[in-house]
């Protein structure tokens, strides 16, 4: 090839230099907005991967959550198609214990870990050490109670299902450990490794499921074991990245232990009640309806959580960002986040109501058609649940978790009564209507608390040009 015909490769630094043209007198002229946007798009993939700012951390988390949703939908379709409504219901009733107990065993401790690591980064190893000690003590009590209670709650299931449920409960140790690892990484701002930790269990579960299908027919027992393998492998692969970021444990153990325990005791009731409220519908349905109807409800519930694609990533970044800021700055972060989240959730709700029903029947099969009316109700509940979760973050960031604990306790009591009454009368659809009503009550009480307890103004619910300019500036300027 002739030397003059060689292609010229322009690097990122050269691209930056090309943004600023030279004026007639030799000085660098101001770059045009088109050039700035073009350069920003050029660096967008790298910035999303590295997550140098909160906006890009949210974008990375959204991409991760989208991947999680996709993997969950694929595995959900596989299990629903191969196991049918009955088998899918039994599988859901069993693996529920891994997810539920992992959250209960780290209640309050996870939020305390993120908060204290964000405030005291140099003492992160000591704080992590205390967090695992607190979780070990509390988690042992939770696990003991669960192992005794499972046979009394799963009255619709045989002894084999109860045995597998107890095995799944023991696997919650892996789930709780991973939750704490992620909380430490969130406090450090290591969102990339945290996002890997959230995605890994779903990926390993998918690979385990494919391994089972490669050698045998799938039954619910094999699906349960594949799920346990997924969470176990995820913890093992996440530990190296965690240890690299910890270093030597330093800091006053007693001081941090007292502070961590105090925060956990105040935030714990809210986390416990929130988790119980989130799982109450399925825990009650396990004892009231046949496995097939539980299978319908679980498919509708999981498909409706697509609305949470915007919320979970935002929550994982928002608390860490607000905890490091002064109170007035934290409130500004919250207001901006609330408005953008509301807009995204409304768009998601409209799209879900329009495209959700035909997609459900197409993906899962005609035998899952009874899922559609349950899905409509649960999609609306997911929208309100997401807004309530974002609003509760403000109390956590301002070190005022007590009010949220009181709200969650009130709503949990309402949830227990309403779900039991409605599910006894109308089955799975009745349970869906009950949690929609209670979730609306939860959002209302939290917004009232912002005004009365925190004595702060409520966020403006609609977006303006100023909000869009804010988003544009955060994307362009690091």
Tab-separated table of C-alpha atoms in Angstrom, residues 20-441:
chain	number	residue	atom	x	y	z
A	20	UNK	CA	-11.786	23.188	19.410
A	21	UNK	CA	-11.289	24.776	15.970
A	22	UNK	CA	-8.687	27.514	15.396
A	23	UNK	CA	-9.976	31.019	14.795
A	24	UNK	CA	-8.491	33.485	12.333
A	25	UNK	CA	-6.031	34.973	14.853
A	26	UNK	CA	-4.716	31.539	15.853
A	27	UNK	CA	-6.660	31.273	19.131
A	28	UNK	CA	-8.830	28.291	19.926
A	29	UNK	CA	-12.460	29.090	19.176
A	30	UNK	CA	-15.267	27.876	21.441
A	31	UNK	CA	-16.431	24.394	20.384
A	32	UNK	CA	-19.877	24.089	18.904
A	33	UNK	CA	-22.610	22.192	20.732
A	34	UNK	CA	-22.679	19.671	17.880
A	35	UNK	CA	-18.962	18.989	18.362
A	36	UNK	CA	-19.408	18.610	22.132
A	37	UNK	CA	-22.280	16.149	21.678
A	38	UNK	CA	-20.336	14.183	19.060
A	39	UNK	CA	-17.339	13.881	21.373
A	40	UNK	CA	-19.585	12.864	24.264
A	41	UNK	CA	-21.188	10.109	22.181
A	42	UNK	CA	-17.710	8.926	21.192
A	43	UNK	CA	-16.785	8.419	24.849
A	44	UNK	CA	-20.228	7.221	25.983
A	45	UNK	CA	-19.528	3.441	26.029
A	46	UNK	CA	-16.322	3.886	28.011
A	47	UNK	CA	-17.946	6.243	30.476
A	48	UNK	CA	-20.847	3.879	31.054
A	49	UNK	CA	-18.403	1.026	31.686
A	50	UNK	CA	-16.232	3.052	34.101
A	51	UNK	CA	-19.168	4.980	35.673
A	52	UNK	CA	-17.114	8.071	36.632
A	53	UNK	CA	-20.162	10.054	37.816
A	54	UNK	CA	-23.532	9.292	39.385
A	55	UNK	CA	-25.381	9.740	36.064
A	56	UNK	CA	-23.179	7.194	34.315
A	57	UNK	CA	-23.392	4.877	37.326
A	58	UNK	CA	-27.183	4.969	36.986
A	59	UNK	CA	-26.896	4.271	33.235
A	60	UNK	CA	-24.591	1.339	33.897
A	61	UNK	CA	-26.943	0.036	36.584
A	62	UNK	CA	-29.905	0.375	34.221
A	63	UNK	CA	-28.054	-1.636	31.579
A	64	UNK	CA	-27.252	-4.256	34.219
A	65	UNK	CA	-30.844	-4.404	35.417
A	66	UNK	CA	-32.039	-4.720	31.806
A	67	UNK	CA	-29.694	-7.682	31.412
A	68	UNK	CA	-31.029	-9.183	34.648
A	69	UNK	CA	-34.600	-8.767	33.427
A	70	UNK	CA	-33.747	-10.367	30.110
A	71	UNK	CA	-32.063	-13.374	31.738
A	72	UNK	CA	-34.929	-13.739	34.225
A	73	UNK	CA	-37.521	-13.614	31.467
A	74	UNK	CA	-35.617	-16.245	29.464
A	75	UNK	CA	-35.243	-18.576	32.459
A	76	UNK	CA	-38.852	-17.884	33.442
A	77	UNK	CA	-40.066	-18.851	29.985
A	78	UNK	CA	-37.965	-22.023	30.021
A	79	UNK	CA	-39.233	-23.136	33.429
A	80	UNK	CA	-42.847	-22.171	32.669
A	81	UNK	CA	-42.885	-23.986	29.331
A	82	UNK	CA	-41.187	-27.140	30.642
A	83	UNK	CA	-42.691	-27.331	34.138
A	84	UNK	CA	-46.213	-26.049	33.412
A	85	UNK	CA	-48.302	-24.050	35.919
A	86	UNK	CA	-48.111	-26.728	38.655
A	87	UNK	CA	-44.351	-27.280	38.438
A	88	UNK	CA	-43.683	-23.558	38.115
A	89	UNK	CA	-45.754	-22.944	41.220
A	90	UNK	CA	-43.867	-25.532	43.283
A	91	UNK	CA	-40.516	-24.186	42.093
A	92	UNK	CA	-41.550	-20.624	43.035
A	93	UNK	CA	-42.756	-21.699	46.483
A	94	UNK	CA	-39.391	-23.354	47.193
A	95	UNK	CA	-36.866	-20.777	45.882
A	96	UNK	CA	-38.863	-17.977	47.506
A	97	UNK	CA	-37.152	-18.859	50.792
A	98	UNK	CA	-33.641	-18.172	49.483
A	99	UNK	CA	-34.569	-14.678	48.309
A	100	UNK	CA	-36.780	-13.776	51.266
A	101	UNK	CA	-34.435	-14.946	54.032
A	102	UNK	CA	-31.367	-13.336	52.417
A	103	UNK	CA	-33.094	-9.956	52.672
A	104	UNK	CA	-34.406	-10.521	56.199
A	105	UNK	CA	-31.007	-11.677	57.505
A	106	UNK	CA	-29.358	-8.427	56.344
A	107	UNK	CA	-32.238	-6.100	57.271
A	108	UNK	CA	-30.910	-2.725	58.381
A	109	UNK	CA	-27.334	-4.014	58.212
A	110	UNK	CA	-27.076	-3.451	54.461
A	111	UNK	CA	-28.206	0.186	54.633
A	112	UNK	CA	-25.958	0.772	57.675
A	113	UNK	CA	-22.997	-0.676	55.762
A	114	UNK	CA	-23.503	1.510	52.698
A	115	UNK	CA	-24.008	4.621	54.835
A	116	UNK	CA	-20.947	4.076	57.057
A	117	UNK	CA	-18.609	3.024	54.235
A	118	UNK	CA	-19.610	6.131	52.252
A	119	UNK	CA	-18.900	8.306	55.313
A	120	UNK	CA	-15.707	6.506	56.444
A	121	UNK	CA	-13.975	5.046	53.399
A	122	UNK	CA	-10.633	4.592	55.133
A	123	UNK	CA	-12.290	2.292	57.687
A	124	UNK	CA	-14.183	0.237	55.104
A	125	UNK	CA	-12.570	-3.085	56.034
A	126	UNK	CA	-13.463	-2.647	59.715
A	127	UNK	CA	-17.037	-1.665	58.828
A	128	UNK	CA	-17.388	-4.685	56.542
A	129	UNK	CA	-16.071	-6.915	59.315
A	130	UNK	CA	-18.670	-5.571	61.736
A	131	UNK	CA	-21.426	-5.920	59.122
A	132	UNK	CA	-20.721	-9.632	58.615
A	133	UNK	CA	-20.596	-10.197	62.374
A	134	UNK	CA	-23.970	-8.519	62.853
A	135	UNK	CA	-25.458	-10.483	59.945
A	136	UNK	CA	-24.106	-13.778	61.293
A	137	UNK	CA	-25.790	-13.293	64.643
A	138	UNK	CA	-29.110	-12.007	63.335
A	139	UNK	CA	-29.138	-14.356	60.356
A	140	UNK	CA	-28.690	-17.439	62.551
A	141	UNK	CA	-31.818	-16.551	64.498
A	142	UNK	CA	-33.782	-15.842	61.314
A	143	UNK	CA	-32.715	-19.126	59.718
A	144	UNK	CA	-33.646	-21.169	62.805
A	145	UNK	CA	-37.141	-19.681	62.917
A	146	UNK	CA	-37.602	-20.222	59.170
A	147	UNK	CA	-36.597	-23.891	59.265
A	148	UNK	CA	-39.172	-24.493	61.981
A	149	UNK	CA	-41.925	-22.459	60.293
A	150	UNK	CA	-41.660	-23.745	56.708
A	151	UNK	CA	-43.709	-26.971	57.227
A	152	UNK	CA	-46.523	-24.994	58.864
A	153	UNK	CA	-46.636	-22.425	56.048
A	154	UNK	CA	-46.418	-24.860	53.108
A	155	UNK	CA	-49.562	-26.833	53.886
A	156	UNK	CA	-50.424	-27.214	50.181
A	157	UNK	CA	-47.163	-29.078	49.432
A	158	UNK	CA	-45.780	-32.579	50.018
A	159	UNK	CA	-42.788	-33.552	52.146
A	160	UNK	CA	-40.357	-33.475	49.237
A	161	UNK	CA	-41.222	-29.855	48.470
A	162	UNK	CA	-40.804	-28.988	52.157
A	163	UNK	CA	-37.366	-30.647	52.227
A	164	UNK	CA	-36.220	-28.652	49.191
A	165	UNK	CA	-37.639	-25.476	50.739
A	166	UNK	CA	-35.445	-26.026	53.810
A	167	UNK	CA	-32.412	-26.560	51.576
A	168	UNK	CA	-33.272	-23.327	49.771
A	169	UNK	CA	-33.539	-21.572	53.148
A	170	UNK	CA	-30.008	-22.686	54.048
A	171	UNK	CA	-28.798	-21.280	50.728
A	172	UNK	CA	-29.933	-17.835	51.903
A	173	UNK	CA	-26.540	-17.641	53.664
A	174	UNK	CA	-24.987	-17.157	50.223
A	175	UNK	CA	-27.624	-14.612	49.247
A	176	UNK	CA	-27.151	-12.596	52.430
A	177	UNK	CA	-23.368	-12.642	52.062
A	178	UNK	CA	-23.600	-11.367	48.524
A	179	UNK	CA	-26.015	-8.633	49.568
A	180	UNK	CA	-23.481	-7.325	52.102
A	181	UNK	CA	-20.652	-7.478	49.564
A	182	UNK	CA	-22.732	-5.332	47.227
A	183	UNK	CA	-23.579	-2.846	50.006
A	184	UNK	CA	-19.886	-2.307	50.746
A	185	UNK	CA	-19.120	-1.801	47.064
A	186	UNK	CA	-22.000	0.674	46.719
A	187	UNK	CA	-20.642	2.669	49.656
A	188	UNK	CA	-17.246	2.800	47.948
A	189	UNK	CA	-18.818	3.896	44.689
A	190	UNK	CA	-17.564	0.705	42.983
A	191	UNK	CA	-20.765	0.397	40.999
A	192	UNK	CA	-19.271	-1.694	38.192
A	193	UNK	CA	-18.357	-4.535	40.558
A	194	UNK	CA	-21.630	-4.136	42.413
A	195	UNK	CA	-23.516	-4.481	39.145
A	196	UNK	CA	-21.572	-7.606	38.337
A	197	UNK	CA	-22.614	-8.998	41.708
A	198	UNK	CA	-26.273	-8.337	40.916
A	199	UNK	CA	-26.098	-9.905	37.462
A	200	UNK	CA	-23.907	-12.917	38.322
A	201	UNK	CA	-26.517	-15.073	40.174
A	202	UNK	CA	-28.910	-14.837	37.243
A	203	UNK	CA	-26.226	-15.689	34.692
A	204	UNK	CA	-24.902	-18.650	36.671
A	205	UNK	CA	-28.472	-19.881	37.194
A	206	UNK	CA	-29.053	-19.706	33.437
A	207	UNK	CA	-25.854	-21.663	32.741
A	208	UNK	CA	-26.758	-24.259	35.388
A	209	UNK	CA	-30.220	-24.598	33.869
A	210	UNK	CA	-28.710	-25.110	30.419
A	211	UNK	CA	-26.388	-27.734	31.894
A	212	UNK	CA	-29.351	-29.649	33.301
A	213	UNK	CA	-31.200	-29.490	29.983
A	214	UNK	CA	-28.112	-30.823	28.223
A	215	UNK	CA	-28.224	-34.081	30.161
A	216	UNK	CA	-31.774	-34.658	31.390
A	217	UNK	CA	-35.372	-33.499	31.342
A	218	UNK	CA	-36.061	-30.513	33.554
A	219	UNK	CA	-38.176	-30.962	36.685
A	220	UNK	CA	-38.773	-28.558	39.520
A	221	UNK	CA	-36.204	-30.267	41.754
A	222	UNK	CA	-33.429	-29.729	39.188
A	223	UNK	CA	-34.529	-26.138	38.667
A	224	UNK	CA	-34.246	-25.480	42.426
A	225	UNK	CA	-30.729	-26.920	42.587
A	226	UNK	CA	-29.711	-24.835	39.555
A	227	UNK	CA	-30.954	-21.714	41.338
A	228	UNK	CA	-28.911	-22.530	44.455
A	229	UNK	CA	-25.829	-23.181	42.305
A	230	UNK	CA	-26.262	-19.777	40.671
A	231	UNK	CA	-26.186	-17.758	43.887
A	232	UNK	CA	-23.346	-19.852	45.348
A	233	UNK	CA	-21.082	-19.385	42.328
A	234	UNK	CA	-21.881	-15.666	42.233
A	235	UNK	CA	-20.574	-15.167	45.779
A	236	UNK	CA	-17.401	-17.140	45.097
A	237	UNK	CA	-16.548	-15.106	41.992
A	238	UNK	CA	-17.276	-11.773	43.690
A	239	UNK	CA	-15.027	-12.298	46.717
A	240	UNK	CA	-11.682	-11.481	44.957
A	241	UNK	CA	-12.848	-8.040	43.793
A	242	UNK	CA	-14.180	-7.382	47.273
A	243	UNK	CA	-10.950	-8.342	49.073
A	244	UNK	CA	-8.805	-6.221	46.746
A	245	UNK	CA	-10.782	-3.129	47.758
A	246	UNK	CA	-10.775	-3.791	51.495
A	247	UNK	CA	-7.166	-3.688	52.599
A	248	UNK	CA	-6.242	-3.978	56.289
A	249	UNK	CA	-9.005	-3.548	58.877
A	250	UNK	CA	-8.416	-0.282	60.725
A	251	UNK	CA	-10.485	2.126	62.743
A	252	UNK	CA	-12.002	2.021	66.220
A	253	UNK	CA	-13.943	-1.252	66.399
A	254	UNK	CA	-16.123	-0.237	69.329
A	255	UNK	CA	-17.030	3.158	67.889
A	256	UNK	CA	-17.989	1.738	64.507
A	257	UNK	CA	-19.772	-1.229	66.098
A	258	UNK	CA	-21.917	1.053	68.267
A	259	UNK	CA	-22.743	3.294	65.321
A	260	UNK	CA	-23.470	0.359	62.998
A	261	UNK	CA	-25.649	-1.349	65.595
A	262	UNK	CA	-27.564	1.860	66.299
A	263	UNK	CA	-28.212	2.501	62.602
A	264	UNK	CA	-29.152	-1.134	61.970
A	265	UNK	CA	-31.615	-1.202	64.865
A	266	UNK	CA	-33.317	1.930	63.536
A	267	UNK	CA	-33.262	0.949	59.866
A	268	UNK	CA	-33.840	-2.773	60.458
A	269	UNK	CA	-37.542	-2.618	61.299
A	270	UNK	CA	-38.219	-0.702	58.087
A	271	UNK	CA	-36.228	-3.217	56.033
A	272	UNK	CA	-37.900	-6.198	57.709
A	273	UNK	CA	-41.370	-4.794	57.243
A	274	UNK	CA	-40.623	-3.693	53.667
A	275	UNK	CA	-39.340	-7.164	52.788
A	276	UNK	CA	-42.229	-8.910	54.530
A	277	UNK	CA	-44.674	-6.596	52.794
A	278	UNK	CA	-42.990	-7.315	49.453
A	279	UNK	CA	-43.250	-11.080	49.992
A	280	UNK	CA	-46.462	-11.240	52.050
A	281	UNK	CA	-48.635	-11.881	49.007
A	282	UNK	CA	-46.675	-14.950	47.952
A	283	UNK	CA	-46.137	-16.216	51.500
A	284	UNK	CA	-49.890	-16.096	52.134
A	285	UNK	CA	-50.760	-17.542	48.715
A	286	UNK	CA	-48.445	-20.508	49.374
A	287	UNK	CA	-50.807	-21.613	52.115
A	288	UNK	CA	-54.102	-20.638	50.461
A	289	UNK	CA	-54.044	-21.528	46.770
A	290	UNK	CA	-53.025	-24.490	44.654
A	291	UNK	CA	-49.514	-24.501	43.129
A	292	UNK	CA	-50.895	-23.769	39.642
A	293	UNK	CA	-52.557	-20.531	40.773
A	294	UNK	CA	-49.380	-19.533	42.588
A	295	UNK	CA	-47.552	-20.181	39.301
A	296	UNK	CA	-49.889	-17.749	37.519
A	297	UNK	CA	-49.342	-15.104	40.174
A	298	UNK	CA	-45.547	-15.443	40.178
A	299	UNK	CA	-45.363	-15.104	36.385
A	300	UNK	CA	-47.524	-11.956	36.540
A	301	UNK	CA	-45.470	-10.572	39.410
A	302	UNK	CA	-42.090	-11.167	37.777
A	303	UNK	CA	-43.251	-9.778	34.426
A	304	UNK	CA	-44.658	-6.653	36.118
A	305	UNK	CA	-41.266	-5.969	37.732
A	306	UNK	CA	-40.046	-4.728	34.363
A	307	UNK	CA	-41.184	-1.359	35.688
A	308	UNK	CA	-38.453	-1.636	38.330
A	309	UNK	CA	-35.786	-1.489	35.611
A	310	UNK	CA	-35.593	2.258	36.305
A	311	UNK	CA	-35.842	2.103	40.090
A	312	UNK	CA	-33.377	-0.497	41.356
A	313	UNK	CA	-30.398	1.072	39.537
A	314	UNK	CA	-31.368	4.541	40.760
A	315	UNK	CA	-31.693	3.340	44.360
A	316	UNK	CA	-28.278	1.672	44.285
A	317	UNK	CA	-26.614	4.976	43.328
A	318	UNK	CA	-28.884	7.519	45.028
A	319	UNK	CA	-28.298	6.549	48.680
A	320	UNK	CA	-24.525	6.534	48.274
A	321	UNK	CA	-24.575	9.935	46.550
A	322	UNK	CA	-26.968	11.563	49.035
A	323	UNK	CA	-25.170	10.128	52.088
A	324	UNK	CA	-21.949	11.895	51.058
A	325	UNK	CA	-23.686	15.247	50.516
A	326	UNK	CA	-24.963	17.967	52.815
A	327	UNK	CA	-28.682	17.922	53.603
A	328	UNK	CA	-29.659	20.656	51.127
A	329	UNK	CA	-27.624	19.076	48.330
A	330	UNK	CA	-29.085	15.645	49.116
A	331	UNK	CA	-32.592	17.114	48.794
A	332	UNK	CA	-31.712	18.569	45.373
A	333	UNK	CA	-30.448	15.153	44.228
A	334	UNK	CA	-33.666	13.570	45.455
A	335	UNK	CA	-35.934	16.105	43.705
A	336	UNK	CA	-34.202	15.637	40.358
A	337	UNK	CA	-34.260	11.855	40.694
A	338	UNK	CA	-37.933	11.768	41.675
A	339	UNK	CA	-39.016	13.736	38.603
A	340	UNK	CA	-37.041	11.662	36.116
A	341	UNK	CA	-38.128	8.409	37.775
A	342	UNK	CA	-41.794	9.430	37.656
A	343	UNK	CA	-41.569	10.225	33.941
A	344	UNK	CA	-39.818	6.929	33.160
A	345	UNK	CA	-42.278	4.924	35.248
A	346	UNK	CA	-45.302	6.458	33.530
A	347	UNK	CA	-43.855	5.635	30.115
A	348	UNK	CA	-43.174	2.088	31.305
A	349	UNK	CA	-46.732	1.725	32.618
A	350	UNK	CA	-48.270	2.819	29.294
A	351	UNK	CA	-46.024	0.482	27.316
A	352	UNK	CA	-46.714	-2.407	29.700
A	353	UNK	CA	-50.479	-1.990	29.553
A	354	UNK	CA	-50.376	-1.966	25.752
A	355	UNK	CA	-47.787	-4.636	24.957
A	356	UNK	CA	-47.747	-6.749	28.128
A	357	UNK	CA	-50.794	-9.016	27.639
A	358	UNK	CA	-49.995	-10.242	24.094
A	359	UNK	CA	-46.361	-10.744	25.057
A	360	UNK	CA	-47.302	-12.817	28.090
A	361	UNK	CA	-49.392	-15.245	26.053
A	362	UNK	CA	-46.815	-15.347	23.252
A	363	UNK	CA	-43.867	-16.056	25.516
A	364	UNK	CA	-45.371	-18.330	28.157
A	365	UNK	CA	-48.101	-20.082	26.204
A	366	UNK	CA	-51.890	-20.056	26.132
A	367	UNK	CA	-52.128	-22.043	29.374
A	368	UNK	CA	-50.795	-18.944	31.169
A	369	UNK	CA	-53.539	-16.645	29.785
A	370	UNK	CA	-55.110	-16.267	33.291
A	371	UNK	CA	-51.985	-14.261	34.163
A	372	UNK	CA	-53.133	-11.155	32.211
A	373	UNK	CA	-55.639	-9.552	34.665
A	374	UNK	CA	-53.230	-10.157	37.571
A	375	UNK	CA	-50.448	-8.541	35.554
A	376	UNK	CA	-52.484	-5.368	34.947
A	377	UNK	CA	-52.938	-4.800	38.681
A	378	UNK	CA	-49.372	-5.681	39.631
A	379	UNK	CA	-47.890	-3.387	36.981
A	380	UNK	CA	-49.654	-0.398	38.537
A	381	UNK	CA	-48.441	-1.537	41.970
A	382	UNK	CA	-44.848	-1.741	40.704
A	383	UNK	CA	-44.984	1.893	39.529
A	384	UNK	CA	-46.174	3.134	42.935
A	385	UNK	CA	-43.772	0.829	44.788
A	386	UNK	CA	-40.842	2.285	42.850
A	387	UNK	CA	-41.746	5.870	43.711
A	388	UNK	CA	-42.179	4.964	47.382
A	389	UNK	CA	-38.744	3.297	47.467
A	390	UNK	CA	-37.032	6.339	45.969
A	391	UNK	CA	-38.806	8.629	48.440
A	392	UNK	CA	-37.752	6.457	51.392
A	393	UNK	CA	-34.091	6.883	50.364
A	394	UNK	CA	-34.222	10.531	51.452
A	395	UNK	CA	-34.931	9.522	55.063
A	396	UNK	CA	-32.073	6.989	55.009
A	397	UNK	CA	-29.591	9.510	53.595
A	398	UNK	CA	-30.490	12.131	56.230
A	399	UNK	CA	-30.021	9.538	59.011
A	400	UNK	CA	-33.761	9.553	59.795
A	401	UNK	CA	-34.808	5.955	59.113
A	402	UNK	CA	-37.187	5.794	62.076
A	403	UNK	CA	-40.153	7.397	60.304
A	404	UNK	CA	-39.868	4.959	57.409
A	405	UNK	CA	-39.816	2.091	59.918
A	406	UNK	CA	-43.106	3.336	61.393
A	407	UNK	CA	-44.666	3.668	57.931
A	408	UNK	CA	-43.524	0.178	56.935
A	409	UNK	CA	-44.923	-1.307	60.158
A	410	UNK	CA	-48.298	0.344	59.545
A	411	UNK	CA	-48.419	-0.824	55.933
A	412	UNK	CA	-47.295	-4.317	56.837
A	413	UNK	CA	-50.187	-4.699	59.278
A	414	UNK	CA	-52.567	-3.466	56.585
A	415	UNK	CA	-50.937	-5.822	54.084
A	416	UNK	CA	-51.351	-8.901	56.263
A	417	UNK	CA	-55.038	-8.311	56.822
A	418	UNK	CA	-55.976	-7.143	53.325
A	419	UNK	CA	-54.022	-9.797	51.414
A	420	UNK	CA	-55.367	-12.623	53.571
A	421	UNK	CA	-58.972	-11.411	53.264
A	422	UNK	CA	-58.809	-10.686	49.535
A	423	UNK	CA	-56.829	-13.826	48.658
A	424	UNK	CA	-59.230	-16.009	50.632
A	425	UNK	CA	-62.107	-14.573	48.621
A	426	UNK	CA	-60.644	-13.962	45.145
A	427	UNK	CA	-57.389	-15.925	45.093
A	428	UNK	CA	-54.362	-14.494	43.323
A	429	UNK	CA	-56.234	-11.576	41.745
A	430	UNK	CA	-57.572	-10.522	45.137
A	431	UNK	CA	-54.047	-10.537	46.563
A	432	UNK	CA	-52.899	-8.293	43.704
A	433	UNK	CA	-55.609	-5.699	44.419
A	434	UNK	CA	-54.753	-5.756	48.122
A	435	UNK	CA	-51.063	-4.996	47.658
A	436	UNK	CA	-51.889	-2.242	45.159
A	437	UNK	CA	-54.024	-0.470	47.779
A	438	UNK	CA	-51.414	-0.852	50.538
A	439	UNK	CA	-48.542	0.306	48.309
A	440	UNK	CA	-50.518	3.447	47.481
A	441	UNK	CA	-50.954	4.033	51.224
